[in-house]
Amino acid sequence: MKTDITTQIKIEKVTESKLDKATLSNRKFGSTFTDHMFICTYKNGAWQMPKITPYQALQLEPSARVFHYGQAVFEGMKAYKDTDGHVWLFRPDENQKRINRSAKRLAMPEFPEELFFEGLKTLLTIDADWIPTADGNSLYVRPFMIASGNGIFAAPSEEYTFMIICSPSGKYYTKDVGVVIAEYYSRAANGGVGAAKAAGNYGAQFYPTQLAIEKGYQQVVWTDSTHEYLEEAGTMNVFFRINDTLLTAPTSERILDGVTRKSIITIAKNQGIKVEERRIKISEIKEAATNGTLKEMFGAGTAAVIVPISHFSHQNVDYEIPKIKNRYSELFKKQLTDIQYNRAEDKFGWRYKVL
Ligand SMILES: *Cc1c(COP(=O)(O)O)cnc(C)c1O
């Protein structure tokens, strides 16, 4: 396939690949990396020569701004290989636009669209053998940008490093999960950075998530500042099914505008399912769980795709969600992954051919 590279990316390949095809399947999510990485630095007000190099450690001074002031944003996408060996991305334009929205919020420079796609396509073409094809496997692709300029005074960096690294990955969760609904801690605030994919958003939720894990749950579902309304799960947007209606919170400056979320809404509407994007009270969901009208609850995000939630806890009371037949979560997951892996017609124009 033609890859349409127009800018010059300086390419330095590994002398010997570390790929072990025998163990490519079902690797722990995000734990191993392909042979190469894409890297481009920003200085003197401009992006410099983009490069693809062997995957390797970075050299940064201890005073690099990212370590002190947390200017770091990232994206998460996946590359899929179909049975003919073609390589696909899913709606990568959404990720490209979103990393620049995130960058802007953190006072970082935008990364040019053309370079983003050329870097991505060239890297995936070079490391295409690393894309696993086993069921539920894919190549997780992580574009990110950090403040790599030096100086420990609290102001935006003058230098930045944009990179793309890739990790062959199996399934994120293999079972349904249990969640705790946040009553005290918050992930995001009005006017804050919740809508940005900022590294610090994750760092800030690790501690409350640890507390949830100690109680036997996997994730926290975050709430608004009053802790009355349900928002999102911090790595996933959250959906509820009451009777046959699909509910999800509207995106806002506190909630990340997930690509999986918006794709599910489109698929559901196309399927004739009633979808409501509106604020959802915890009391409404608890009542629905108690009277049996809460049929499903699930998280949705690129890494895990769709994860059914089997129970949730609020104010130390646990609510079970019985496993019904013909779950929406299974229907949406099948339709989404069939498009992603090129097993179905791409009726919404979401697939992007890499190779
Ligand atoms: C990445 C992310 C999601 C999921 O977004 P997708 O585009 O579907 O991967 C949801 N919430 C938060 C906070 C995220 O960082």
XYZ file of C-alpha atoms and ligand atoms in Angstrom:
370
model
C 0.000 0.000 0.000
C 1.037 3.534 -0.679
C 1.587 5.490 2.498
C 1.693 9.029 1.074
C 4.616 10.345 3.053
C 5.351 13.882 1.994
C 7.541 15.288 4.740
C 10.900 13.767 5.376
C 11.073 11.740 8.483
C 14.588 10.710 9.377
C 14.477 6.969 9.879
C 16.955 4.938 11.877
C 15.984 1.285 12.094
C 17.055 -1.330 14.609
C 19.775 -3.686 13.429
C 17.905 -6.636 14.862
C 14.217 -6.814 15.747
C 13.321 -7.906 19.264
C 10.006 -9.300 18.014
C 9.256 -12.812 19.218
C 6.275 -13.873 17.142
C 5.634 -16.867 19.388
C 4.675 -14.666 22.333
C 3.033 -11.762 20.503
C -0.503 -12.806 21.504
C -2.258 -11.828 24.690
C 0.524 -9.748 26.142
C -0.290 -7.859 29.309
C -1.777 -4.523 28.300
C 0.804 -1.816 27.687
C 3.816 -3.659 29.045
C 6.021 -4.296 26.007
C 6.958 -1.982 23.176
C 7.736 -2.353 19.509
C 11.182 -1.865 17.948
C 10.703 1.773 16.995
C 9.327 5.087 18.187
C 8.471 8.403 16.583
C 9.980 11.534 18.101
C 9.841 15.198 17.228
C 11.052 18.111 19.339
C 9.850 21.674 19.527
C 12.288 24.502 20.097
C 12.754 28.118 19.083
C 9.044 28.230 18.327
C 9.050 25.425 15.742
C 8.805 21.680 15.394
C 12.152 20.220 14.361
C 13.054 17.314 12.076
C 10.785 14.340 12.920
C 12.537 11.024 13.470
C 11.814 7.362 13.816
C 14.464 5.681 15.949
C 14.879 2.427 17.837
C 12.691 2.438 20.979
C 15.024 3.802 23.625
C 15.364 5.832 26.818
C 15.141 9.608 26.670
C 17.753 11.962 28.017
C 16.193 14.728 30.051
C 17.693 17.037 32.603
C 16.339 16.761 36.149
C 15.006 20.293 35.733
C 12.852 19.324 32.718
C 9.526 21.079 33.231
C 7.430 17.945 32.892
C 8.846 16.558 36.150
C 7.938 19.650 38.126
C 4.847 21.155 36.578
C 3.217 18.201 34.869
C 2.869 19.573 31.358
C 2.097 16.242 29.732
C -0.771 15.141 27.504
C -1.428 11.904 25.704
C -3.699 9.905 23.443
C -4.655 6.265 23.195
C -5.602 4.569 19.966
C -5.314 1.111 18.456
C -4.055 -0.368 15.207
C -5.815 -3.518 14.004
C -4.667 -6.087 11.483
C -7.312 -7.826 9.402
C -7.162 -11.365 8.020
C -5.608 -10.090 4.772
C -2.801 -8.397 6.693
C -4.094 -4.860 6.138
C -3.628 -2.416 8.994
C -6.367 -0.062 10.193
C -6.891 2.700 12.677
C -10.245 3.765 14.083
C -11.194 7.447 13.774
C -7.584 8.671 14.284
C -8.593 12.200 13.258
C -10.487 12.390 16.562
C -7.335 11.580 18.517
C -5.287 14.006 16.473
C -7.690 16.848 17.190
C -8.053 15.893 20.822
C -4.329 15.861 21.638
C -4.136 19.389 20.307
C -7.120 20.461 22.403
C -5.417 18.896 25.427
C -2.098 20.568 24.531
C -3.761 23.961 24.265
C -5.323 23.593 27.713
C -1.865 22.834 29.166
C -0.292 25.827 27.349
C 1.629 23.486 25.046
C 2.091 23.923 21.280
C -0.169 22.045 18.884
C 1.398 19.224 16.905
C 0.771 19.649 13.153
C -1.916 17.375 11.730
C 0.115 16.345 8.695
C 3.120 15.350 10.793
C 0.900 13.447 13.186
C -0.473 11.261 10.388
C 2.822 10.817 8.603
C 4.619 9.890 11.795
C 1.843 7.493 12.735
C 1.612 5.808 9.322
C 5.352 5.473 8.894
C 5.850 4.057 12.389
C 2.995 1.568 11.983
C 4.289 0.514 8.583
C 7.773 -0.127 9.978
C 6.464 -2.000 13.032
C 3.489 -3.709 11.316
C 4.759 -7.195 12.199
C 4.167 -6.300 15.838
C 0.387 -6.019 15.449
C -1.116 -9.095 17.080
C -4.051 -10.761 15.356
C -5.371 -13.024 18.126
C -8.958 -12.344 19.229
C -9.251 -9.073 21.163
C -5.592 -8.224 20.505
C -4.298 -5.108 18.776
C -1.411 -2.696 18.812
C -2.035 0.003 21.380
C -0.669 3.292 20.066
C 0.305 6.039 22.484
C 1.022 9.505 21.094
C 2.088 11.920 23.845
C 3.742 15.248 24.419
C 5.872 16.416 27.344
C 7.523 19.664 28.383
C 11.164 18.755 27.909
C 12.672 22.222 28.351
C 14.723 22.972 31.444
C 14.222 25.328 34.339
C 12.366 25.114 37.633
C 10.335 28.252 37.543
C 6.616 27.866 37.202
C 5.973 28.848 33.614
C 5.311 26.880 30.443
C 8.325 25.222 28.896
C 9.893 26.590 25.748
C 10.768 23.109 24.510
C 8.543 20.091 24.023
C 8.915 16.509 22.862
C 6.139 14.767 20.928
C 6.407 11.002 20.631
C 4.490 7.939 19.522
C 5.193 4.561 21.074
C 3.339 1.295 20.397
C 2.560 -1.717 22.536
C 1.171 -5.075 21.387
C -1.672 -5.729 23.780
C -4.225 -8.306 24.735
C -7.538 -7.612 26.440
C -7.625 -4.905 29.089
C -10.191 -6.518 31.354
C -11.158 -10.136 30.994
C -14.076 -10.039 33.432
C -16.966 -7.755 34.311
C -15.921 -5.118 36.811
C -17.249 -3.653 40.049
C -17.114 0.099 40.653
C -17.348 2.497 43.569
C -19.295 5.716 43.030
C -17.247 8.652 44.299
C -18.648 10.365 47.376
C -15.657 12.393 48.500
C -12.834 12.582 45.955
C -13.154 14.305 42.583
C -11.360 13.719 39.301
C -12.199 17.014 37.662
C -13.556 20.441 38.473
C -15.495 23.122 36.646
C -12.985 25.116 34.652
C -10.347 22.436 35.274
C -8.553 19.974 32.996
C -10.986 17.050 33.137
C -11.807 17.287 29.441
C -8.103 17.162 28.510
C -6.200 13.902 28.315
C -3.664 15.296 30.754
C -1.282 12.925 32.555
C -2.043 14.548 35.898
C -5.691 13.530 35.718
C -4.547 9.944 36.004
C -2.002 10.562 38.751
C -4.701 12.278 40.800
C -7.118 9.376 40.612
C -4.696 6.572 41.498
C -5.091 7.033 45.262
C -8.921 6.958 45.397
C -8.830 4.068 42.925
C -6.439 2.206 45.242
C -8.958 2.622 48.058
C -11.654 1.155 45.788
C -9.377 -1.765 44.888
C -8.711 -2.446 48.575
C -12.482 -2.801 49.001
C -12.616 -5.327 46.156
C -13.696 -3.046 43.288
C -11.771 -2.224 40.122
C -12.659 1.371 39.299
C -14.221 4.555 40.597
C -17.102 6.252 38.825
C -16.574 9.959 39.342
C -19.352 12.358 40.218
C -19.895 16.093 39.891
C -18.865 18.569 42.608
C -22.065 17.896 44.557
C -21.478 14.121 44.326
C -25.072 13.769 43.197
C -24.593 13.189 39.467
C -22.688 10.427 37.705
C -19.953 11.471 35.305
C -17.323 9.026 34.027
C -14.939 6.299 35.106
C -11.679 8.151 34.574
C -10.384 5.873 31.822
C -13.797 5.175 30.351
C -17.072 6.951 29.797
C -20.038 5.264 31.461
C -23.360 4.129 30.021
C -26.539 2.945 31.726
C -29.453 1.053 30.287
C -32.771 1.669 31.976
C -35.356 -0.616 30.427
C -34.382 -0.196 26.761
C -33.110 3.380 26.901
C -29.389 4.080 26.817
C -28.188 6.866 29.091
C -24.874 8.634 29.368
C -23.728 11.910 30.875
C -23.213 14.773 28.430
C -19.594 15.739 27.835
C -18.509 18.879 29.630
C -15.311 20.508 30.791
C -15.145 17.802 33.473
C -15.763 14.797 31.229
C -13.534 13.500 28.483
C -15.152 13.407 25.052
C -14.421 9.753 24.307
C -14.253 8.412 20.769
C -15.728 5.107 21.939
C -18.549 6.973 23.675
C -19.550 8.963 20.614
C -19.257 5.897 18.374
C -21.565 3.903 20.650
C -24.126 6.706 20.600
C -24.061 6.693 16.783
C -24.329 2.896 16.587
C -27.166 2.813 19.117
C -29.183 5.505 17.349
C -28.592 3.796 14.023
C -29.934 0.613 15.606
C -33.117 2.430 16.642
C -32.190 2.433 20.325
C -33.327 5.454 22.313
C -30.321 7.399 23.613
C -30.425 10.136 26.223
C -27.372 12.316 26.820
C -28.255 14.053 30.033
C -27.213 14.504 33.619
C -27.845 11.331 35.579
C -28.534 11.355 39.289
C -27.010 8.639 41.456
C -30.404 8.315 43.169
C -32.038 7.562 39.799
C -29.613 4.715 39.102
C -29.910 3.310 42.616
C -33.671 3.355 42.336
C -33.500 1.647 38.942
C -31.123 -0.969 40.376
C -33.534 -1.596 43.230
C -36.713 -1.798 41.146
C -35.104 -3.921 38.447
C -35.237 -1.424 35.576
C -31.438 -0.941 35.511
C -30.616 -3.597 32.956
C -26.996 -2.742 32.246
C -24.132 -0.484 33.115
C -20.853 -0.428 31.208
C -17.687 1.531 30.630
C -16.454 2.497 27.164
C -12.961 3.514 26.083
C -10.336 2.617 23.505
C -8.167 0.474 25.772
C -10.900 -1.749 27.169
C -13.498 -1.186 24.371
C -16.630 -1.984 26.407
C -16.522 -3.343 29.928
C -19.726 -4.543 31.559
C -20.141 -3.411 35.169
C -21.622 -6.140 37.336
C -22.094 -4.180 40.561
C -21.561 -0.761 42.035
C -21.203 0.567 45.543
C -22.506 3.836 46.921
C -22.436 4.853 50.587
C -21.222 1.355 51.401
C -24.274 -0.320 49.889
C -23.610 -2.706 47.017
C -26.017 -2.881 44.081
C -25.961 -5.883 41.772
C -26.788 -5.635 38.107
C -28.104 -9.020 36.999
C -26.593 -10.391 33.820
C -29.334 -10.289 31.200
C -29.459 -11.890 27.757
C -28.949 -9.793 24.605
C -26.942 -7.150 26.349
C -26.452 -3.855 24.570
C -22.820 -3.993 25.717
C -22.270 -7.164 23.671
C -24.111 -5.805 20.647
C -22.143 -2.540 20.629
C -18.857 -4.281 21.275
C -19.426 -6.630 18.364
C -20.466 -3.854 16.002
C -17.552 -1.645 17.027
C -14.886 -4.320 16.846
C -16.264 -5.672 13.564
C -15.711 -2.217 12.071
C -12.308 -1.841 13.753
C -10.982 -5.208 12.540
C -12.459 -4.751 9.045
C -14.956 -7.569 9.495
C -17.989 -5.437 8.646
C -19.049 -2.680 6.315
C -17.746 0.685 7.489
C -21.051 2.499 7.181
C -20.010 5.534 9.189
C -16.642 6.035 7.451
C -14.610 5.436 10.608
C -11.860 3.146 9.355
C -8.535 4.605 8.279
C -6.262 2.430 6.202
C -2.595 2.488 7.159
C -1.241 -0.365 5.099
C -9.205 8.282 27.172
C -10.298 8.495 28.140
C -11.602 7.994 27.927
C -11.964 7.155 26.730
O -11.829 7.850 25.535
P -11.711 7.064 24.149
O -11.498 8.123 23.155
O -12.970 6.334 23.953
O -10.545 6.144 24.295
C -12.577 8.305 28.849
N -12.301 9.033 29.945
C -11.064 9.522 30.190
C -10.840 10.360 31.373
C -10.022 9.263 29.308
O -8.808 9.733 29.574
